[in-house]
Tab-separated table of N, CA and C in Angstrom:
chain	number	residue	atom	x	y	z
A	21	UNK	N	-35.181	27.989	-13.893
A	21	UNK	CA	-34.390	28.580	-14.943
A	21	UNK	C	-33.633	27.451	-15.619
A	22	UNK	N	-33.425	27.584	-16.918
A	22	UNK	CA	-32.891	26.457	-17.672
A	22	UNK	C	-32.113	26.944	-18.894
A	23	UNK	N	-31.151	26.133	-19.286
A	23	UNK	CA	-30.493	26.268	-20.576
A	23	UNK	C	-30.106	24.870	-21.028
A	24	UNK	N	-30.028	24.642	-22.312
A	24	UNK	CA	-29.703	23.301	-22.788
A	24	UNK	C	-29.060	23.347	-24.162
A	25	UNK	N	-28.246	22.319	-24.431
A	25	UNK	CA	-27.630	22.075	-25.740
A	25	UNK	C	-26.788	23.250	-26.235
A	26	UNK	N	-25.994	23.849	-25.328
A	26	UNK	CA	-25.106	24.934	-25.742
A	26	UNK	C	-23.678	24.621	-25.300
A	27	UNK	N	-22.730	25.323	-25.878
A	27	UNK	CA	-21.330	25.230	-25.453
A	27	UNK	C	-21.114	26.273	-24.363
A	28	UNK	N	-20.626	25.834	-23.213
A	28	UNK	CA	-20.281	26.769	-22.152
A	28	UNK	C	-18.866	27.282	-22.407
A	29	UNK	N	-18.654	28.572	-22.209
A	29	UNK	CA	-17.340	29.180	-22.421
A	29	UNK	C	-16.581	29.265	-21.101
A	30	UNK	N	-15.276	29.051	-21.163
A	30	UNK	CA	-14.438	29.141	-19.977
A	30	UNK	C	-14.492	30.549	-19.375
A	31	UNK	N	-14.590	30.608	-18.063
A	31	UNK	CA	-14.588	31.860	-17.300
A	31	UNK	C	-15.773	32.765	-17.662
A	32	UNK	N	-16.885	32.163	-18.067
A	32	UNK	CA	-18.066	32.939	-18.457
A	32	UNK	C	-19.274	32.520	-17.624
A	33	UNK	N	-20.219	33.434	-17.517
A	33	UNK	CA	-21.476	33.138	-16.835
A	33	UNK	C	-22.305	32.186	-17.693
A	34	UNK	N	-23.024	31.293	-17.035
A	34	UNK	CA	-23.891	30.359	-17.741
A	34	UNK	C	-25.185	31.087	-18.115
A	35	UNK	N	-25.518	31.125	-19.417
A	35	UNK	CA	-26.763	31.793	-19.832
A	35	UNK	C	-27.981	30.962	-19.442
A	36	UNK	N	-29.079	31.662	-19.159
A	36	UNK	CA	-30.297	31.013	-18.675
A	36	UNK	C	-31.524	31.567	-19.385
A	37	UNK	N	-32.591	30.810	-19.314
A	37	UNK	CA	-33.909	31.260	-19.727
A	37	UNK	C	-34.884	30.947	-18.606
A	38	UNK	N	-36.003	31.632	-18.585
A	38	UNK	CA	-37.013	31.397	-17.551
A	38	UNK	C	-37.877	30.214	-17.950
A	39	UNK	N	-38.019	29.271	-17.038
A	39	UNK	CA	-38.902	28.135	-17.264
A	39	UNK	C	-40.298	28.461	-16.738
A	40	UNK	N	-40.370	28.869	-15.465
A	40	UNK	CA	-41.630	29.304	-14.857
A	40	UNK	C	-41.358	30.606	-14.122
A	41	UNK	N	-42.036	31.669	-14.494
A	41	UNK	CA	-41.820	32.982	-13.888
A	41	UNK	C	-42.459	33.065	-12.507
A	42	UNK	N	-41.831	33.831	-11.623
A	42	UNK	CA	-42.356	34.081	-10.284
A	42	UNK	C	-43.330	35.264	-10.358
A	43	UNK	N	-44.621	35.038	-10.151
A	43	UNK	CA	-45.593	36.124	-10.277
A	43	UNK	C	-45.445	37.202	-9.198
A	44	UNK	N	-44.747	36.893	-8.096
A	44	UNK	CA	-44.571	37.885	-7.025
A	44	UNK	C	-43.472	38.894	-7.345
A	45	UNK	N	-42.611	38.585	-8.322
A	45	UNK	CA	-41.526	39.487	-8.667
A	45	UNK	C	-40.345	39.420	-7.714
A	46	UNK	N	-40.318	38.445	-6.815
A	46	UNK	CA	-39.220	38.295	-5.856
A	46	UNK	C	-38.000	37.601	-6.467
A	47	UNK	N	-38.239	36.805	-7.525
A	47	UNK	CA	-37.198	36.014	-8.187
A	47	UNK	C	-37.342	36.268	-9.683
A	48	UNK	N	-36.398	37.024	-10.268
A	48	UNK	CA	-36.572	37.469	-11.652
A	48	UNK	C	-35.272	37.293	-12.434
A	49	UNK	N	-35.360	36.737	-13.634
A	49	UNK	CA	-34.222	36.700	-14.543
A	49	UNK	C	-34.119	38.085	-15.173
A	50	UNK	N	-33.110	38.864	-14.741
A	50	UNK	CA	-33.018	40.263	-15.181
A	50	UNK	C	-32.267	40.435	-16.481
A	51	UNK	N	-31.447	39.472	-16.852
A	51	UNK	CA	-30.860	39.395	-18.188
A	51	UNK	C	-30.549	37.930	-18.434
A	52	UNK	N	-29.814	37.605	-19.440
A	52	UNK	CA	-29.632	36.189	-19.776
A	52	UNK	C	-28.689	35.434	-18.837
A	53	UNK	N	-28.104	36.108	-17.845
A	53	UNK	CA	-27.159	35.426	-16.960
A	53	UNK	C	-27.406	35.655	-15.470
A	54	UNK	N	-28.227	36.627	-15.101
A	54	UNK	CA	-28.417	36.968	-13.687
A	54	UNK	C	-29.861	36.785	-13.239
A	55	UNK	N	-30.021	36.134	-12.075
A	55	UNK	CA	-31.308	36.030	-11.403
A	55	UNK	C	-31.271	37.037	-10.252
A	56	UNK	N	-32.194	37.975	-10.237
A	56	UNK	CA	-32.241	38.958	-9.158
A	56	UNK	C	-33.185	38.460	-8.074
A	57	UNK	N	-32.690	38.486	-6.825
A	57	UNK	CA	-33.443	38.018	-5.667
A	57	UNK	C	-33.734	39.186	-4.733
A	58	UNK	N	-34.983	39.310	-4.315
A	58	UNK	CA	-35.365	40.303	-3.306
A	58	UNK	C	-34.857	39.817	-1.948
A	59	UNK	N	-34.781	40.688	-0.944
A	59	UNK	CA	-34.339	40.251	0.381
A	59	UNK	C	-35.176	39.083	0.910
A	60	UNK	N	-34.506	38.160	1.601
A	60	UNK	CA	-35.175	37.002	2.184
A	60	UNK	C	-34.252	35.807	2.233
A	61	UNK	N	-34.819	34.657	2.558
A	61	UNK	CA	-34.088	33.391	2.595
A	61	UNK	C	-34.531	32.556	1.401
A	62	UNK	N	-33.566	31.881	0.764
A	62	UNK	CA	-33.865	31.120	-0.443
A	62	UNK	C	-33.210	29.742	-0.407
A	63	UNK	N	-33.938	28.768	-0.921
A	63	UNK	CA	-33.380	27.459	-1.228
A	63	UNK	C	-33.083	27.474	-2.726
A	64	UNK	N	-31.814	27.260	-3.070
A	64	UNK	CA	-31.408	27.263	-4.473
A	64	UNK	C	-30.767	25.919	-4.787
A	65	UNK	N	-31.312	25.240	-5.790
A	65	UNK	CA	-30.750	23.977	-6.261
A	65	UNK	C	-30.332	24.166	-7.711
A	66	UNK	N	-29.161	23.659	-8.053
A	66	UNK	CA	-28.708	23.783	-9.427
A	66	UNK	C	-27.998	22.523	-9.874
A	67	UNK	N	-28.132	22.252	-11.165
A	67	UNK	CA	-27.507	21.101	-11.800
A	67	UNK	C	-26.892	21.578	-13.109
A	68	UNK	N	-25.661	21.162	-13.357
A	68	UNK	CA	-24.963	21.530	-14.586
A	68	UNK	C	-24.315	20.283	-15.163
A	69	UNK	N	-24.458	20.102	-16.470
A	69	UNK	CA	-23.757	19.019	-17.149
A	69	UNK	C	-23.277	19.514	-18.501
A	70	UNK	N	-22.196	18.921	-18.974
A	70	UNK	CA	-21.652	19.270	-20.279
A	70	UNK	C	-20.792	18.123	-20.779
A	71	UNK	N	-20.521	18.099	-22.044
A	71	UNK	CA	-19.639	17.111	-22.640
A	71	UNK	C	-18.270	17.769	-22.809
A	72	UNK	N	-17.233	17.192	-22.178
A	72	UNK	CA	-15.871	17.718	-22.307
A	72	UNK	C	-15.156	16.975	-23.423
A	73	UNK	N	-14.645	17.710	-24.412
A	73	UNK	CA	-14.034	17.117	-25.605
A	73	UNK	C	-12.720	16.402	-25.302
A	74	UNK	N	-11.929	16.921	-24.369
A	74	UNK	CA	-10.630	16.351	-23.995
A	74	UNK	C	-10.620	16.101	-22.495
A	75	UNK	N	-9.684	15.279	-22.001
A	75	UNK	CA	-9.579	15.106	-20.555
A	75	UNK	C	-9.378	16.469	-19.881
A	76	UNK	N	-10.076	16.700	-18.802
A	76	UNK	CA	-9.973	17.999	-18.134
A	76	UNK	C	-10.950	18.091	-16.980
A	77	UNK	N	-11.334	19.308	-16.669
A	77	UNK	CA	-12.231	19.526	-15.535
A	77	UNK	C	-13.331	20.525	-15.888
A	78	UNK	N	-14.365	20.479	-15.080
A	78	UNK	CA	-15.447	21.466	-15.108
A	78	UNK	C	-15.576	21.994	-13.682
A	79	UNK	N	-15.613	23.294	-13.539
A	79	UNK	CA	-15.880	23.912	-12.244
A	79	UNK	C	-16.991	24.929	-12.438
A	80	UNK	N	-17.994	24.880	-11.558
A	80	UNK	CA	-19.113	25.818	-11.606
A	80	UNK	C	-19.184	26.498	-10.240
A	81	UNK	N	-19.165	27.828	-10.252
A	81	UNK	CA	-19.132	28.595	-9.010
A	81	UNK	C	-20.320	29.544	-8.936
A	82	UNK	N	-21.122	29.456	-7.864
A	82	UNK	CA	-22.207	30.420	-7.693
A	82	UNK	C	-21.667	31.774	-7.226
A	83	UNK	N	-22.353	32.823	-7.634
A	83	UNK	CA	-22.002	34.195	-7.258
A	83	UNK	C	-23.260	34.877	-6.751
A	84	UNK	N	-23.193	35.456	-5.556
A	84	UNK	CA	-24.289	36.251	-4.997
A	84	UNK	C	-23.753	37.091	-3.854
A	85	UNK	N	-24.508	38.082	-3.452
A	85	UNK	CA	-24.120	39.011	-2.384
A	85	UNK	C	-22.738	39.610	-2.631
A	86	UNK	N	-22.451	39.883	-3.901
A	86	UNK	CA	-21.230	40.590	-4.257
A	86	UNK	C	-19.960	39.768	-4.313
A	87	UNK	N	-20.060	38.427	-4.208
A	87	UNK	CA	-18.832	37.641	-4.269
A	87	UNK	C	-19.108	36.208	-4.729
A	88	UNK	N	-18.034	35.572	-5.186
A	88	UNK	CA	-18.090	34.167	-5.573
A	88	UNK	C	-18.122	33.305	-4.315
A	89	UNK	N	-18.833	32.188	-4.387
A	89	UNK	CA	-18.946	31.254	-3.259
A	89	UNK	C	-18.472	29.877	-3.712
A	90	UNK	N	-17.148	29.724	-3.798
A	90	UNK	CA	-16.560	28.463	-4.257
A	90	UNK	C	-16.902	27.302	-3.327
A	91	UNK	N	-17.207	27.613	-2.058
A	91	UNK	CA	-17.550	26.550	-1.105
A	91	UNK	C	-18.845	25.833	-1.487
A	92	UNK	N	-19.660	26.440	-2.345
A	92	UNK	CA	-20.898	25.817	-2.802
A	92	UNK	C	-20.807	25.424	-4.281
A	93	UNK	N	-19.609	25.355	-4.800
A	93	UNK	CA	-19.409	25.072	-6.216
A	93	UNK	C	-19.490	23.596	-6.553
A	94	UNK	N	-19.338	23.333	-7.831
A	94	UNK	CA	-19.324	21.981	-8.388
A	94	UNK	C	-17.968	21.786	-9.060
A	95	UNK	N	-17.371	20.605	-8.876
A	95	UNK	CA	-16.110	20.290	-9.541
A	95	UNK	C	-16.187	18.858	-10.062
A	96	UNK	N	-15.789	18.670	-11.307
A	96	UNK	CA	-15.802	17.343	-11.920
A	96	UNK	C	-14.585	17.233	-12.826
A	97	UNK	N	-13.793	16.164	-12.678
A	97	UNK	CA	-12.603	15.939	-13.490
A	97	UNK	C	-12.782	14.663	-14.299
A	98	UNK	N	-12.367	14.730	-15.572
A	98	UNK	CA	-12.446	13.564	-16.447
A	98	UNK	C	-11.036	13.076	-16.776
A	99	UNK	N	-10.930	11.816	-17.157
A	99	UNK	CA	-9.636	11.245	-17.509
A	99	UNK	C	-9.534	10.825	-18.956
A	100	UNK	N	-10.641	10.878	-19.678
A	100	UNK	CA	-10.647	10.491	-21.078
A	100	UNK	C	-11.381	11.541	-21.902
A	101	UNK	N	-11.299	11.416	-23.205
A	101	UNK	CA	-11.949	12.364	-24.112
A	101	UNK	C	-13.431	12.072	-24.258
A	102	UNK	N	-14.197	13.102	-24.608
A	102	UNK	CA	-15.622	13.039	-24.896
A	102	UNK	C	-16.370	12.342	-23.748
A	103	UNK	N	-16.306	12.956	-22.585
A	103	UNK	CA	-16.935	12.435	-21.381
A	103	UNK	C	-17.891	13.478	-20.825
A	104	UNK	N	-19.020	13.021	-20.308
A	104	UNK	CA	-19.965	13.922	-19.661
A	104	UNK	C	-19.453	14.299	-18.276
A	105	UNK	N	-19.441	15.587	-17.996
A	105	UNK	CA	-19.121	16.097	-16.660
A	105	UNK	C	-20.419	16.662	-16.104
A	106	UNK	N	-20.677	16.411	-14.843
A	106	UNK	CA	-21.937	16.879	-14.268
A	106	UNK	C	-21.790	17.070	-12.768
A	107	UNK	N	-22.712	17.803	-12.212
A	107	UNK	CA	-22.749	17.983	-10.773
A	107	UNK	C	-23.966	18.791	-10.381
A	108	UNK	N	-24.304	18.728	-9.096
A	108	UNK	CA	-25.437	19.491	-8.596
A	108	UNK	C	-25.171	19.869	-7.152
A	109	UNK	N	-25.913	20.861	-6.693
A	109	UNK	CA	-25.790	21.323	-5.322
A	109	UNK	C	-27.090	22.001	-4.924
A	110	UNK	N	-27.344	22.012	-3.631
A	110	UNK	CA	-28.483	22.735	-3.061
A	110	UNK	C	-27.973	23.524	-1.875
A	111	UNK	N	-28.372	24.789	-1.808
A	111	UNK	CA	-27.928	25.654	-0.722
A	111	UNK	C	-29.097	26.487	-0.218
A	112	UNK	N	-29.011	26.916	1.018
A	112	UNK	CA	-29.936	27.910	1.571
A	112	UNK	C	-29.118	29.166	1.820
A	113	UNK	N	-29.585	30.296	1.279
A	113	UNK	CA	-28.851	31.543	1.460
A	113	UNK	C	-29.746	32.605	2.085
A	114	UNK	N	-29.121	33.480	2.847
A	114	UNK	CA	-29.766	34.651	3.436
A	114	UNK	C	-29.401	35.843	2.563
A	115	UNK	N	-30.410	36.522	2.052
A	115	UNK	CA	-30.200	37.680	1.193
A	115	UNK	C	-30.705	38.912	1.956
A	116	UNK	N	-29.818	39.620	2.671
A	116	UNK	CA	-30.264	40.767	3.462
A	116	UNK	C	-30.681	41.970	2.614
A	117	UNK	N	-30.127	42.058	1.416
A	117	UNK	CA	-30.526	43.116	0.473
A	117	UNK	C	-30.530	42.523	-0.920
A	118	UNK	N	-31.248	43.150	-1.826
A	118	UNK	CA	-31.372	42.614	-3.183
A	118	UNK	C	-30.007	42.216	-3.725
A	119	UNK	N	-29.960	41.060	-4.379
A	119	UNK	CA	-28.705	40.575	-4.943
A	119	UNK	C	-28.956	39.891	-6.274
A	120	UNK	N	-27.874	39.727	-7.024
A	120	UNK	CA	-27.941	38.983	-8.273
A	120	UNK	C	-27.225	37.655	-8.079
A	121	UNK	N	-27.862	36.575	-8.534
A	121	UNK	CA	-27.309	35.226	-8.447
A	121	UNK	C	-26.937	34.774	-9.850
A	122	UNK	N	-25.755	34.162	-9.975
A	122	UNK	CA	-25.332	33.619	-11.263
A	122	UNK	C	-24.416	32.423	-11.021
A	123	UNK	N	-24.164	31.682	-12.101
A	123	UNK	CA	-23.224	30.561	-12.072
A	123	UNK	C	-22.140	30.830	-13.108
A	124	UNK	N	-20.874	30.683	-12.697
A	124	UNK	CA	-19.739	30.849	-13.605
A	124	UNK	C	-19.161	29.478	-13.941
A	125	UNK	N	-18.919	29.257	-15.218
A	125	UNK	CA	-18.354	27.996	-15.709
A	125	UNK	C	-16.873	28.179	-15.978
A	126	UNK	N	-16.065	27.226	-15.526
A	126	UNK	CA	-14.635	27.207	-15.840
A	126	UNK	C	-14.248	25.801	-16.285
A	127	UNK	N	-13.375	25.741	-17.294
A	127	UNK	CA	-12.871	24.455	-17.767
A	127	UNK	C	-11.582	24.690	-18.537
A	128	UNK	N	-10.718	23.698	-18.530
A	128	UNK	CA	-9.474	23.802	-19.292
A	128	UNK	C	-9.580	23.124	-20.660
A	129	UNK	N	-10.798	22.736	-21.039
A	129	UNK	CA	-11.016	22.108	-22.341
A	129	UNK	C	-12.351	22.567	-22.913
A	130	UNK	N	-12.568	22.301	-24.181
A	130	UNK	CA	-13.806	22.707	-24.851
A	130	UNK	C	-14.993	21.911	-24.328
A	131	UNK	N	-16.104	22.612	-24.118
A	131	UNK	CA	-17.338	21.943	-23.698
A	131	UNK	C	-18.391	22.095	-24.786
A	132	UNK	N	-19.245	21.074	-24.904
A	132	UNK	CA	-20.366	21.129	-25.837
A	132	UNK	C	-21.584	20.539	-25.145
A	133	UNK	N	-22.735	20.782	-25.698
A	133	UNK	CA	-23.983	20.190	-25.218
A	133	UNK	C	-24.231	20.459	-23.736
A	134	UNK	N	-23.949	21.680	-23.309
A	134	UNK	CA	-24.140	22.047	-21.909
A	134	UNK	C	-25.602	22.232	-21.546
A	135	UNK	N	-25.938	21.806	-20.353
A	135	UNK	CA	-27.289	21.933	-19.825
A	135	UNK	C	-27.197	22.417	-18.384
A	136	UNK	N	-28.078	23.330	-18.005
A	136	UNK	CA	-28.124	23.801	-16.620
A	136	UNK	C	-29.567	24.043	-16.221
A	137	UNK	N	-29.878	23.686	-14.983
A	137	UNK	CA	-31.175	24.011	-14.403
A	137	UNK	C	-30.938	24.613	-13.024
A	138	UNK	N	-31.720	25.630	-12.698
A	138	UNK	CA	-31.663	26.261	-11.382
A	138	UNK	C	-33.094	26.389	-10.877
A	139	UNK	N	-33.307	25.904	-9.662
A	139	UNK	CA	-34.593	26.069	-8.991
A	139	UNK	C	-34.394	26.975	-7.802
A	140	UNK	N	-35.194	28.027	-7.711
A	140	UNK	CA	-35.078	28.986	-6.610
A	140	UNK	C	-36.440	29.064	-5.905
A	141	UNK	N	-36.440	28.780	-4.617
A	141	UNK	CA	-37.650	28.862	-3.800
A	141	UNK	C	-37.428	29.843	-2.663
A	142	UNK	N	-38.298	30.815	-2.516
A	142	UNK	CA	-38.211	31.731	-1.376
A	142	UNK	C	-38.826	31.034	-0.167
A	143	UNK	N	-38.105	31.053	0.954
A	143	UNK	CA	-38.551	30.394	2.168
A	143	UNK	C	-39.314	31.363	3.050
A	144	UNK	N	-40.315	30.877	3.720
A	144	UNK	CA	-41.113	31.694	4.640
A	144	UNK	C	-40.553	31.476	6.045
A	145	UNK	N	-39.770	32.451	6.539
A	145	UNK	CA	-39.128	32.301	7.839
A	145	UNK	C	-39.591	33.384	8.780
């Protein structure tokens, strides 16, 4: 899943598009912000970058199984204007029942030229 060259809004979900669809239907982009996962174990890797116009921070928080998971989030702080903020993470999650996965963007300054990629692989356990 991917998005590129957009402004991310504070306290908003990061919009996505499908890069390669899962033919099994286990991993589906159900709208422009949520990836629906069937029950199972998943390896999820994500990368987010954006240009911050003023000194500030970028925080990206994954959401699944009905709650935010800040422990798997991304945080980047800048000290000068017009600086790229970026980060990535990889996690393995257990999905006991169907869930929606999303990333929420937070920042105290304007962002431009945002890019995000998410790779989701269902594990055979």
